[in-house]
Amino acid sequence: MNKDLVIVESPAKARTVGRFLGSKYEVVASMGHVRDLANTGPGGLGIEIIEEEDGLLSFNPTYTAIIDPRTKKVDSRKKKIVADIRKSANSANTVYLATDADREGEAISWHLLSAAKIDVSKIKRVVFHEITKPAIEDAFANTREIDLNLVDAYQARRMIDKIIGYKGSSVLWKKVKSKISAGRVQSVALKLVVNLEEKIQNFKKVEFWNIEANFRKSKLDEKKGSFYAKLYAIEGYSQKPLVPDESNANEIEKDIKNSEYEVDKIKIEEKIRKPAPPFITSTLQQDASRTLKFSPAQTMNIAQQLYQGLKLGTEGEVGLITYMRTDSTNVSSIFLKETSEYILKNYGDKFLPKTPRKYSKKVKGAQEAHEAIRPTSVFRDPASVKPYLDTDQFKLYDLIWKRMVASQMENTILDSTTVEIVTNSSTSGKKYIFQVIGSVTKFKGFRTLYIEGTDDDDLTVNNDDALPVLTEGEVLKCIEITSEQKFTEPPRRYTEASLIRDLEKAGIGRPSTYATIVKTIQDRGYAVKDKGRFTPTKLGNVVTNFLNQHFNKNIMDVKFTAKIEKQLDDIVEGNTGYNPVLSALYSPFQQALKNAEEADGVKNLFFEQTEIVCQLCERYMLKRDGRNGQFLACSGFPDCRNTMQLAEDGKTAIPKTPPKETDHKCDKCNKTMVIKEGRRGEFLACSGFPKCKNAKPLTLLDSV
DNA sequence: CAGTGAGCGAGCTTCCGCTTGACTT
């Protein structure tokens, strides 16, 4: 009996789906895309662009098998996968295309048809949004056709990225430096780094002073009667900062030294903290970066291990978490039920909300093909799997498990007390107001399990400081007043994780690419990490400036991706094909390219131009970095290959002195010997250098 | 004491997005 064939994208998913479907089905994985644009044709685009009679352009892509960038040949592993799929499809009655439920997934199914030459009459498209038995059964009961509008939206996206990326990179080679690149995603990522650095460099720090008083209740027998409050306002004075310098601080200290302090107002408020939604790729990367100090790449690596499965004692290989490349916070209803049970059993009904929490706030451009990142079973709590995981695997699993369970727990309730203490100076008559906020946890709720790591630019303090019991009108003793110099701080530089956070906010990049984006800007030499934070390099600045000048409406527009996504949605809705969308974009981009190519400077935007003139062709010399430090090279390179040594002042050239001829013949090759200058003075060298390496001391001349 | 010098930059670059191992140290 022939088995029906089911094709998914990932092998781990194939295994799980296979288990649910049983032996009547063969489930295989495509391992992602199986075809891509060819690197043939003008500019290596793999796209033929034809002007139609109506003036519109038509874009005809050529797709080929995936090429391995190392060997430049067809990827042999992919080749085998496609061949195997072809074989299985041939013998199957029905081929279920079960690639991911998003734009790229639809495209993979579409590519599979031609790559594996699958008989169209055999195919059915199925989509799962979660890998649970009911979801899979439901999906098989509701098959459909391949959505060609979705495929066209993919084709538009693919061609836009290639046209912009390849043509944009080519301009950079001509104008700035070889081997570098531009792209819809990477160039904006770099721009964010460059913009932030500019802000930091232009930041003017402002001095201010904090004045703090240590108060105590008048009755000395009270325990814990001492607390600190900060000067918060001076009535009638609204200047910012409140205390600008030291003399001002001293003045205030003096002014209130001997005054009376009274509790003026007490405000008690109940504050609610809600748990964060379960992880998606970007939030997992951020939290793992903040709390575990994992890089996004490291996080994805470890998550992949947890996803693919680890041996758990008698259980055998088990996938511990759901898919780790996701932009959705959705959680299957089965798992929610499991989680409620777990919370009820282990924490009690106080910790369980009446109805399960729904997290539906969508990320910009989200495709929601998968669930949130969660444990596959809530009953495998961190302690129970610890013996089978290595340290890092455990840390990450622990984080994922806790975040998930916490997201379904009751709110944390805090009692926040704001106290204002007032004094009227008897010398100046000014009224000073001190303030302190005490916060006490009333009900710990989800924070029993998990507290989200705070962002680097977020200054929330988690104080659980109880204040002594105070009453309005109560007189306090002031034990000490201290003042401290402070300065406003510039924004902090990006970490890999916080850069990804800002890219995601703008809808730029996808869960599968976040980690590679931050790698690309480093690989290209655009940015370097110092203590884990990005600083743009000179090259990064030059490239960004150049691209900003010419491509502000497309490559360098932070909103460009979002605008494109809108048009892709139009294609999905069937309102337009991809040709009008590409056409509208192409002409202005071509114009921008032309302007950029005609702009001043011949590949010297990056290498510093000098006043020194080339003795051979009279063009200017450029300062370049070689293996052994800086040297001068003709700007006419490679037409003119003249080089000179840079003098120690870094500005002038060391003039080339032609070697002095002598009558002496080389005793090895019979060519004339010449006098050359070496590090240790003049010496006799064969003029046949570097072929003949013969060299003699100068004293040889005298002895003849 | 023995050994110095020239050359260095330069190539088929590059995009984004979907997936994992296969090499080896």
PDB file of N, CA, C and O (backbone and C1' of nucleotides) in Angstrom, chain A residues 9 13 33 98-109 125-129 144 147 150-151 154 323 325-327 365-370 510-512 572, chain B residues 17-19:
ATOM      1  N   GLU A   9       8.594  21.717   6.926  1.00  0.00           N
ATOM      2  CA  GLU A   9       9.889  22.376   6.716  1.00  0.00           C
ATOM      3  C   GLU A   9      11.006  21.820   7.601  1.00  0.00           C
ATOM      4  O   GLU A   9      12.149  21.730   7.193  1.00  0.00           O
ATOM      5  N   LYS A  13       9.814  18.765  13.298  1.00  0.00           N
ATOM      6  CA  LYS A  13       8.374  18.878  13.118  1.00  0.00           C
ATOM      7  C   LYS A  13       7.854  17.637  12.393  1.00  0.00           C
ATOM      8  O   LYS A  13       6.786  17.114  12.721  1.00  0.00           O
ATOM      9  N   HIS A  33      13.751  26.560   2.253  1.00  0.00           N
ATOM     10  CA  HIS A  33      13.592  26.796   0.819  1.00  0.00           C
ATOM     11  C   HIS A  33      14.369  25.762  -0.004  1.00  0.00           C
ATOM     12  O   HIS A  33      15.419  25.284   0.419  1.00  0.00           O
ATOM     13  N   ALA A  98       2.599  20.715   3.659  1.00  0.00           N
ATOM     14  CA  ALA A  98       2.312  21.225   5.002  1.00  0.00           C
ATOM     15  C   ALA A  98       3.420  22.161   5.490  1.00  0.00           C
ATOM     16  O   ALA A  98       3.754  22.195   6.667  1.00  0.00           O
ATOM     17  N   THR A  99       3.970  22.928   4.552  1.00  0.00           N
ATOM     18  CA  THR A  99       4.980  23.916   4.949  1.00  0.00           C
ATOM     19  C   THR A  99       4.300  25.007   5.791  1.00  0.00           C
ATOM     20  O   THR A  99       3.083  25.053   5.875  1.00  0.00           O
ATOM     21  N   ASP A 100       5.103  25.884   6.394  1.00  0.00           N
ATOM     22  CA  ASP A 100       4.576  26.852   7.352  1.00  0.00           C
ATOM     23  C   ASP A 100       3.444  27.722   6.776  1.00  0.00           C
ATOM     24  O   ASP A 100       3.375  27.971   5.578  1.00  0.00           O
ATOM     25  N   ALA A 101       2.612  28.188   7.692  1.00  0.00           N
ATOM     26  CA  ALA A 101       1.428  28.949   7.297  1.00  0.00           C
ATOM     27  C   ALA A 101       1.736  30.431   7.136  1.00  0.00           C
ATOM     28  O   ALA A 101       1.066  31.293   7.712  1.00  0.00           O
ATOM     29  N   ASP A 102       2.762  30.733   6.380  1.00  0.00           N
ATOM     30  CA  ASP A 102       3.067  32.137   6.122  1.00  0.00           C
ATOM     31  C   ASP A 102       3.538  32.306   4.679  1.00  0.00           C
ATOM     32  O   ASP A 102       3.536  31.341   3.901  1.00  0.00           O
ATOM     33  N   ARG A 103       3.925  33.523   4.340  1.00  0.00           N
ATOM     34  CA  ARG A 103       4.274  33.846   2.960  1.00  0.00           C
ATOM     35  C   ARG A 103       5.399  32.936   2.445  1.00  0.00           C
ATOM     36  O   ARG A 103       5.318  32.371   1.357  1.00  0.00           O
ATOM     37  N   GLU A 104       6.450  32.808   3.228  1.00  0.00           N
ATOM     38  CA  GLU A 104       7.586  31.998   2.793  1.00  0.00           C
ATOM     39  C   GLU A 104       7.194  30.524   2.708  1.00  0.00           C
ATOM     40  O   GLU A 104       7.653  29.802   1.824  1.00  0.00           O
ATOM     41  N   GLY A 105       6.357  30.076   3.642  1.00  0.00           N
ATOM     42  CA  GLY A 105       5.910  28.689   3.641  1.00  0.00           C
ATOM     43  C   GLY A 105       5.124  28.364   2.373  1.00  0.00           C
ATOM     44  O   GLY A 105       5.301  27.305   1.756  1.00  0.00           O
ATOM     45  N   GLU A 106       4.258  29.301   1.989  1.00  0.00           N
ATOM     46  CA  GLU A 106       3.472  29.117   0.770  1.00  0.00           C
ATOM     47  C   GLU A 106       4.412  29.019  -0.436  1.00  0.00           C
ATOM     48  O   GLU A 106       4.233  28.187  -1.323  1.00  0.00           O
ATOM     49  N   ALA A 107       5.446  29.858  -0.410  1.00  0.00           N
ATOM     50  CA  ALA A 107       6.408  29.870  -1.512  1.00  0.00           C
ATOM     51  C   ALA A 107       7.178  28.551  -1.572  1.00  0.00           C
ATOM     52  O   ALA A 107       7.450  28.028  -2.655  1.00  0.00           O
ATOM     53  N   ILE A 108       7.526  28.021  -0.407  1.00  0.00           N
ATOM     54  CA  ILE A 108       8.268  26.753  -0.379  1.00  0.00           C
ATOM     55  C   ILE A 108       7.424  25.648  -1.015  1.00  0.00           C
ATOM     56  O   ILE A 108       7.913  24.859  -1.838  1.00  0.00           O
ATOM     57  N   SER A 109       6.152  25.614  -0.673  1.00  0.00           N
ATOM     58  CA  SER A 109       5.263  24.626  -1.287  1.00  0.00           C
ATOM     59  C   SER A 109       5.240  24.790  -2.806  1.00  0.00           C
ATOM     60  O   SER A 109       5.329  23.828  -3.565  1.00  0.00           O
ATOM     61  N   ARG A 125      -2.857  21.448  -0.073  1.00  0.00           N
ATOM     62  CA  ARG A 125      -2.131  22.324   0.841  1.00  0.00           C
ATOM     63  C   ARG A 125      -2.814  22.266   2.209  1.00  0.00           C
ATOM     64  O   ARG A 125      -4.038  22.431   2.303  1.00  0.00           O
ATOM     65  N   VAL A 126      -2.027  21.993   3.246  1.00  0.00           N
ATOM     66  CA  VAL A 126      -2.569  22.022   4.612  1.00  0.00           C
ATOM     67  C   VAL A 126      -1.703  22.947   5.462  1.00  0.00           C
ATOM     68  O   VAL A 126      -0.500  23.052   5.249  1.00  0.00           O
ATOM     69  N   VAL A 127      -2.329  23.616   6.412  1.00  0.00           N
ATOM     70  CA  VAL A 127      -1.553  24.482   7.309  1.00  0.00           C
ATOM     71  C   VAL A 127      -1.908  24.215   8.768  1.00  0.00           C
ATOM     72  O   VAL A 127      -3.073  24.052   9.115  1.00  0.00           O
ATOM     73  N   PHE A 128      -0.871  24.123   9.593  1.00  0.00           N
ATOM     74  CA  PHE A 128      -1.082  24.034  11.044  1.00  0.00           C
ATOM     75  C   PHE A 128      -0.544  25.314  11.679  1.00  0.00           C
ATOM     76  O   PHE A 128       0.522  25.774  11.281  1.00  0.00           O
ATOM     77  N   HIS A 129      -1.254  25.804  12.652  1.00  0.00           N
ATOM     78  CA  HIS A 129      -0.721  26.928  13.430  1.00  0.00           C
ATOM     79  C   HIS A 129      -0.152  26.450  14.755  1.00  0.00           C
ATOM     80  O   HIS A 129       0.506  27.179  15.461  1.00  0.00           O
ATOM     81  N   ARG A 144      -6.633  22.955   1.137  1.00  0.00           N
ATOM     82  CA  ARG A 144      -6.958  23.963   0.124  1.00  0.00           C
ATOM     83  C   ARG A 144      -5.940  23.908  -1.006  1.00  0.00           C
ATOM     84  O   ARG A 144      -5.069  23.047  -1.029  1.00  0.00           O
ATOM     85  N   ASP A 147      -2.039  29.109  -2.520  1.00  0.00           N
ATOM     86  CA  ASP A 147      -2.523  30.474  -2.693  1.00  0.00           C
ATOM     87  C   ASP A 147      -1.517  31.266  -3.540  1.00  0.00           C
ATOM     88  O   ASP A 147      -0.474  31.695  -3.051  1.00  0.00           O
ATOM     89  N   LEU A 150      -0.441  34.763  -2.442  1.00  0.00           N
ATOM     90  CA  LEU A 150       0.586  34.740  -1.389  1.00  0.00           C
ATOM     91  C   LEU A 150       1.961  34.494  -2.012  1.00  0.00           C
ATOM     92  O   LEU A 150       2.960  35.108  -1.627  1.00  0.00           O
ATOM     93  N   VAL A 151       1.975  33.583  -2.999  1.00  0.00           N
ATOM     94  CA  VAL A 151       3.227  33.284  -3.692  1.00  0.00           C
ATOM     95  C   VAL A 151       3.741  34.528  -4.431  1.00  0.00           C
ATOM     96  O   VAL A 151       4.933  34.841  -4.405  1.00  0.00           O
ATOM     97  N   TYR A 154       5.356  36.847  -2.111  1.00  0.00           N
ATOM     98  CA  TYR A 154       6.716  36.362  -1.849  1.00  0.00           C
ATOM     99  C   TYR A 154       7.653  36.750  -2.995  1.00  0.00           C
ATOM    100  O   TYR A 154       8.764  37.222  -2.767  1.00  0.00           O
ATOM    101  N   TYR A 323       8.606  25.463  18.488  1.00  0.00           N
ATOM    102  CA  TYR A 323       9.492  26.079  17.518  1.00  0.00           C
ATOM    103  C   TYR A 323       9.997  27.454  17.985  1.00  0.00           C
ATOM    104  O   TYR A 323       9.238  28.260  18.506  1.00  0.00           O
ATOM    105  N   ARG A 325      11.558  29.907  16.182  1.00  0.00           N
ATOM    106  CA  ARG A 325      11.544  31.071  15.287  1.00  0.00           C
ATOM    107  C   ARG A 325      10.096  31.469  15.038  1.00  0.00           C
ATOM    108  O   ARG A 325       9.445  30.964  14.125  1.00  0.00           O
ATOM    109  N   THR A 326       9.591  32.332  15.862  1.00  0.00           N
ATOM    110  CA  THR A 326       8.170  32.674  15.802  1.00  0.00           C
ATOM    111  C   THR A 326       7.944  34.134  16.162  1.00  0.00           C
ATOM    112  O   THR A 326       8.741  34.734  16.884  1.00  0.00           O
ATOM    113  N   ASP A 327       6.860  34.689  15.622  1.00  0.00           N
ATOM    114  CA  ASP A 327       6.511  36.071  15.966  1.00  0.00           C
ATOM    115  C   ASP A 327       5.137  36.137  16.625  1.00  0.00           C
ATOM    116  O   ASP A 327       4.523  37.190  16.699  1.00  0.00           O
ATOM    117  N   GLY A 365       4.003  43.507  11.116  1.00  0.00           N
ATOM    118  CA  GLY A 365       4.381  42.591  10.039  1.00  0.00           C
ATOM    119  C   GLY A 365       4.401  41.126  10.429  1.00  0.00           C
ATOM    120  O   GLY A 365       4.902  40.289   9.688  1.00  0.00           O
ATOM    121  N   ALA A 366       3.850  40.797  11.597  1.00  0.00           N
ATOM    122  CA  ALA A 366       3.893  39.418  12.077  1.00  0.00           C
ATOM    123  C   ALA A 366       3.085  38.500  11.167  1.00  0.00           C
ATOM    124  O   ALA A 366       2.078  38.903  10.596  1.00  0.00           O
ATOM    125  N   GLN A 367       3.551  37.258  11.026  1.00  0.00           N
ATOM    126  CA  GLN A 367       2.854  36.311  10.159  1.00  0.00           C
ATOM    127  C   GLN A 367       2.175  35.205  10.959  1.00  0.00           C
ATOM    128  O   GLN A 367       1.330  34.511  10.441  1.00  0.00           O
ATOM    129  N   GLU A 368       2.571  35.073  12.201  1.00  0.00           N
ATOM    130  CA  GLU A 368       1.922  34.167  13.146  1.00  0.00           C
ATOM    131  C   GLU A 368       1.693  32.748  12.626  1.00  0.00           C
ATOM    132  O   GLU A 368       0.592  32.218  12.720  1.00  0.00           O
ATOM    133  N   ALA A 369       2.738  32.162  12.096  1.00  0.00           N
ATOM    134  CA  ALA A 369       2.614  30.805  11.574  1.00  0.00           C
ATOM    135  C   ALA A 369       2.803  29.754  12.663  1.00  0.00           C
ATOM    136  O   ALA A 369       2.448  28.596  12.487  1.00  0.00           O
ATOM    137  N   HIS A 370       3.390  30.152  13.783  1.00  0.00           N
ATOM    138  CA  HIS A 370       3.677  29.198  14.849  1.00  0.00           C
ATOM    139  C   HIS A 370       3.096  29.691  16.159  1.00  0.00           C
ATOM    140  O   HIS A 370       2.596  30.799  16.260  1.00  0.00           O
ATOM    141  N   ARG A 510      13.210  39.213  10.207  1.00  0.00           N
ATOM    142  CA  ARG A 510      12.287  38.144  10.603  1.00  0.00           C
ATOM    143  C   ARG A 510      12.954  37.296  11.694  1.00  0.00           C
ATOM    144  O   ARG A 510      14.180  37.306  11.828  1.00  0.00           O
ATOM    145  N   PRO A 511      12.155  36.542  12.458  1.00  0.00           N
ATOM    146  CA  PRO A 511      12.744  35.722  13.520  1.00  0.00           C
ATOM    147  C   PRO A 511      13.921  34.863  13.040  1.00  0.00           C
ATOM    148  O   PRO A 511      14.901  34.690  13.764  1.00  0.00           O
ATOM    149  N   SER A 512      13.849  34.361  11.820  1.00  0.00           N
ATOM    150  CA  SER A 512      14.923  33.489  11.338  1.00  0.00           C
ATOM    151  C   SER A 512      16.179  34.266  10.973  1.00  0.00           C
ATOM    152  O   SER A 512      17.220  33.672  10.719  1.00  0.00           O
ATOM    153  N   VAL A 572      -1.500  40.048  -1.777  1.00  0.00           N
ATOM    154  CA  VAL A 572      -2.153  38.898  -1.129  1.00  0.00           C
ATOM    155  C   VAL A 572      -3.667  38.987  -1.292  1.00  0.00           C
ATOM    156  O   VAL A 572      -4.338  37.988  -1.538  1.00  0.00           O
TER     157      VAL A 572
ATOM    158  P    DG B  17      14.373  39.519   5.799  1.00  0.00           P
ATOM    159  O5'  DG B  17      14.032  37.980   5.528  1.00  0.00           O
ATOM    160  C5'  DG B  17      13.059  37.656   4.565  1.00  0.00           C
ATOM    161  C4'  DG B  17      13.003  36.149   4.391  1.00  0.00           C
ATOM    162  C3'  DG B  17      12.970  35.381   5.710  1.00  0.00           C
ATOM    163  O3'  DG B  17      11.721  34.722   5.791  1.00  0.00           O
ATOM    164  C1'  DG B  17      14.555  34.453   4.190  1.00  0.00           C
ATOM    165  P    DC B  18      11.279  34.084   7.123  1.00  0.00           P
ATOM    166  O5'  DC B  18      11.785  32.567   7.050  1.00  0.00           O
ATOM    167  C5'  DC B  18      11.048  31.660   6.325  1.00  0.00           C
ATOM    168  C4'  DC B  18      11.755  30.380   6.033  1.00  0.00           C
ATOM    169  C3'  DC B  18      12.454  29.644   7.178  1.00  0.00           C
ATOM    170  O3'  DC B  18      11.503  28.975   7.981  1.00  0.00           O
ATOM    171  C1'  DC B  18      13.614  29.402   5.120  1.00  0.00           C
ATOM    172  P    DT B  19      12.036  28.164   9.257  1.00  0.00           P
ATOM    173  O5'  DT B  19      12.646  26.881   8.569  1.00  0.00           O
ATOM    174  C5'  DT B  19      13.219  25.902   9.370  1.00  0.00           C
ATOM    175  C4'  DT B  19      14.047  24.993   8.511  1.00  0.00           C
ATOM    176  C3'  DT B  19      15.226  24.433   9.282  1.00  0.00           C
ATOM    177  O3'  DT B  19      14.785  23.268   9.919  1.00  0.00           O
ATOM    178  C1'  DT B  19      15.977  25.288   7.221  1.00  0.00           C
TER     179       DT B  19
END
